[in-house]
Short mmCIF file of C-alpha atoms in Angstrom, two decimals:
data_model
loop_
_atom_site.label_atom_id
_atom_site.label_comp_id
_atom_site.label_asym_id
_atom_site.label_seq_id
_atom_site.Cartn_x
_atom_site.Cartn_y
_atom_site.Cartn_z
CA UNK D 1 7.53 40.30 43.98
CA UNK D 2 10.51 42.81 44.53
CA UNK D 3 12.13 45.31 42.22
CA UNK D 4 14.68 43.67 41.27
CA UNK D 5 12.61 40.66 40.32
CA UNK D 6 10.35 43.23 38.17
CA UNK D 7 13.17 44.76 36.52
CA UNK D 8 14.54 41.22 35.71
CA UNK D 9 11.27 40.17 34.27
CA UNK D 10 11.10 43.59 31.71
CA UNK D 11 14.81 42.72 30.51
CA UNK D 12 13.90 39.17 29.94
CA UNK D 13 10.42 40.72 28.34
CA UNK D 14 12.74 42.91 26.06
CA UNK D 15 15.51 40.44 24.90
CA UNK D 16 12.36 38.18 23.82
CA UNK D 17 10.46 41.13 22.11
CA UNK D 18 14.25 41.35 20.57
CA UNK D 19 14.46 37.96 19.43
CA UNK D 20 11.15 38.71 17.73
CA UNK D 21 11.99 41.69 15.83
CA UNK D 22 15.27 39.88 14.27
CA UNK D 23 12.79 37.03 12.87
CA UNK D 24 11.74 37.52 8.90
CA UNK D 25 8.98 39.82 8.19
CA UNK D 26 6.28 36.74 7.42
CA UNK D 27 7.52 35.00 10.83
CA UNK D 28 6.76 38.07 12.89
CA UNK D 29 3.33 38.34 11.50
CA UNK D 30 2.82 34.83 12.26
CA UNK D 31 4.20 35.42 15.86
CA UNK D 32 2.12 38.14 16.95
CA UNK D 33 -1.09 36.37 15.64
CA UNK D 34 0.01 33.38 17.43
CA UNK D 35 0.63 35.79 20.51
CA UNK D 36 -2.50 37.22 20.62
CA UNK D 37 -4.48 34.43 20.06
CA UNK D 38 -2.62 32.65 22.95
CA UNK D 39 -3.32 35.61 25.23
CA UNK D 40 -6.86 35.06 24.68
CA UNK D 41 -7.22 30.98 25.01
CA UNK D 42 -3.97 30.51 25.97
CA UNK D 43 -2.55 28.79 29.24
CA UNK D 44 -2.54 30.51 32.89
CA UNK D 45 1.28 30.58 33.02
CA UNK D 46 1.98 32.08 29.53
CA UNK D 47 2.99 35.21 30.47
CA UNK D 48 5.90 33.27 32.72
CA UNK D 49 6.22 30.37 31.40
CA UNK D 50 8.42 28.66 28.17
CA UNK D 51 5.71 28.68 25.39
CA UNK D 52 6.37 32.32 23.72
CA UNK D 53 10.41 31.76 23.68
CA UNK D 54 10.15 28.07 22.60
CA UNK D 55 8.12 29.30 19.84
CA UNK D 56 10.49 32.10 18.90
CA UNK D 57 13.64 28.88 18.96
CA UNK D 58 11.53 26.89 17.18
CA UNK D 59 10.52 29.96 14.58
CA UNK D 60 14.72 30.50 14.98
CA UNK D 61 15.23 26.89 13.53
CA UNK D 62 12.92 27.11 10.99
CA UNK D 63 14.33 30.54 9.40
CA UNK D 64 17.98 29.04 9.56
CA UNK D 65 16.58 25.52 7.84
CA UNK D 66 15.10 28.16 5.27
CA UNK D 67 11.59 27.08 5.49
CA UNK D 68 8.78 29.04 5.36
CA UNK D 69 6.25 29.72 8.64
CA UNK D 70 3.61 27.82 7.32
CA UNK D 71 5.96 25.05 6.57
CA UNK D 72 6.42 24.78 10.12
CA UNK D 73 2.95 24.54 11.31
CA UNK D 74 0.74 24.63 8.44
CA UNK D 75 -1.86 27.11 7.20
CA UNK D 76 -4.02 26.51 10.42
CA UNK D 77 -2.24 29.06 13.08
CA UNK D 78 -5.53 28.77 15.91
CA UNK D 79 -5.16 24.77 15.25
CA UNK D 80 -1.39 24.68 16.17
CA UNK D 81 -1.74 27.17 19.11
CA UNK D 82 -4.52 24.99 20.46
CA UNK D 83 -2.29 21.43 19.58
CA UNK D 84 0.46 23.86 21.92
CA UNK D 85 -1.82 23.62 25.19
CA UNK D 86 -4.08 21.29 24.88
CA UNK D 87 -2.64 19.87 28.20
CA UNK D 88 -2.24 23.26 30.14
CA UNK D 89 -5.16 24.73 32.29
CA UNK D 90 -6.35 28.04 30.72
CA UNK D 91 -8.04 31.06 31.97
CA UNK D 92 -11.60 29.57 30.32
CA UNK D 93 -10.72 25.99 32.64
CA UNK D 94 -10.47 27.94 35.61
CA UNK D 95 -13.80 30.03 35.10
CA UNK D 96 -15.69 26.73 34.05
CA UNK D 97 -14.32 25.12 37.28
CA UNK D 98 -15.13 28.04 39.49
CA UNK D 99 -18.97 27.95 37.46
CA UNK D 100 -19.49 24.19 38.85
CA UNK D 101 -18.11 24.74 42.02
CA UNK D 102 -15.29 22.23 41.59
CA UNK D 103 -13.31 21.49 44.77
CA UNK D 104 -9.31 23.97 44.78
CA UNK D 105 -11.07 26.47 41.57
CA UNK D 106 -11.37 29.31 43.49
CA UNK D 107 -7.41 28.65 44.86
CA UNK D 108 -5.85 28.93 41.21
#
């Protein structure tokens, strides 16, 4: 990883935290709950991949249809993080694979 790719990756960090910040108080909340608990369970590529910023669009959509957060996905926010990767390996896949000795865990 260069620099330049480093320094691309904390300005695309910082227009998301952005994006964030401009969401209603209750959404933010919501957000960071859903962040944390998806840094915990959540799948290997998160920190790279689409799920936070298609969460922040799809929070984005919500606030200009003028619904509430829990509107959106309910009052269950670990049940609609887990419906969210349900098909993506996670951290706790990996270890359990690496625990049996499964053939390519200890590659990932």
């Amino acid at each position: 990883m260069s620099i330049q790719d480093i320094i691309e990756g904390k300005k695309q960090w910082r227009a998301h935290v952005a994006r964030v910040e401009a969401l209603p108080r209750d959404y933010r909340i919501v957000y960071k709950e859903m962040q944390k608990y998806l840094l915990k369970v959540g799948p290997v590529d998160l920190p790279d991949g689409p799920l936070l910023p298609g969460i922040v669009t799809f929070f984005e959509e919500g606030v200009a249809a003028g619904k509430g957060v829990l509107e959106l996905i309910g009052t269950d926010v670990a049940a609609f993080c887990d419906d969210l990767v349900k098909e993506s390996p996670t951290y706790a896949d990996l270890y359990q694979q690496s625990l049996h000795g499964e053939p390519g865990a200890a590659e990932k």
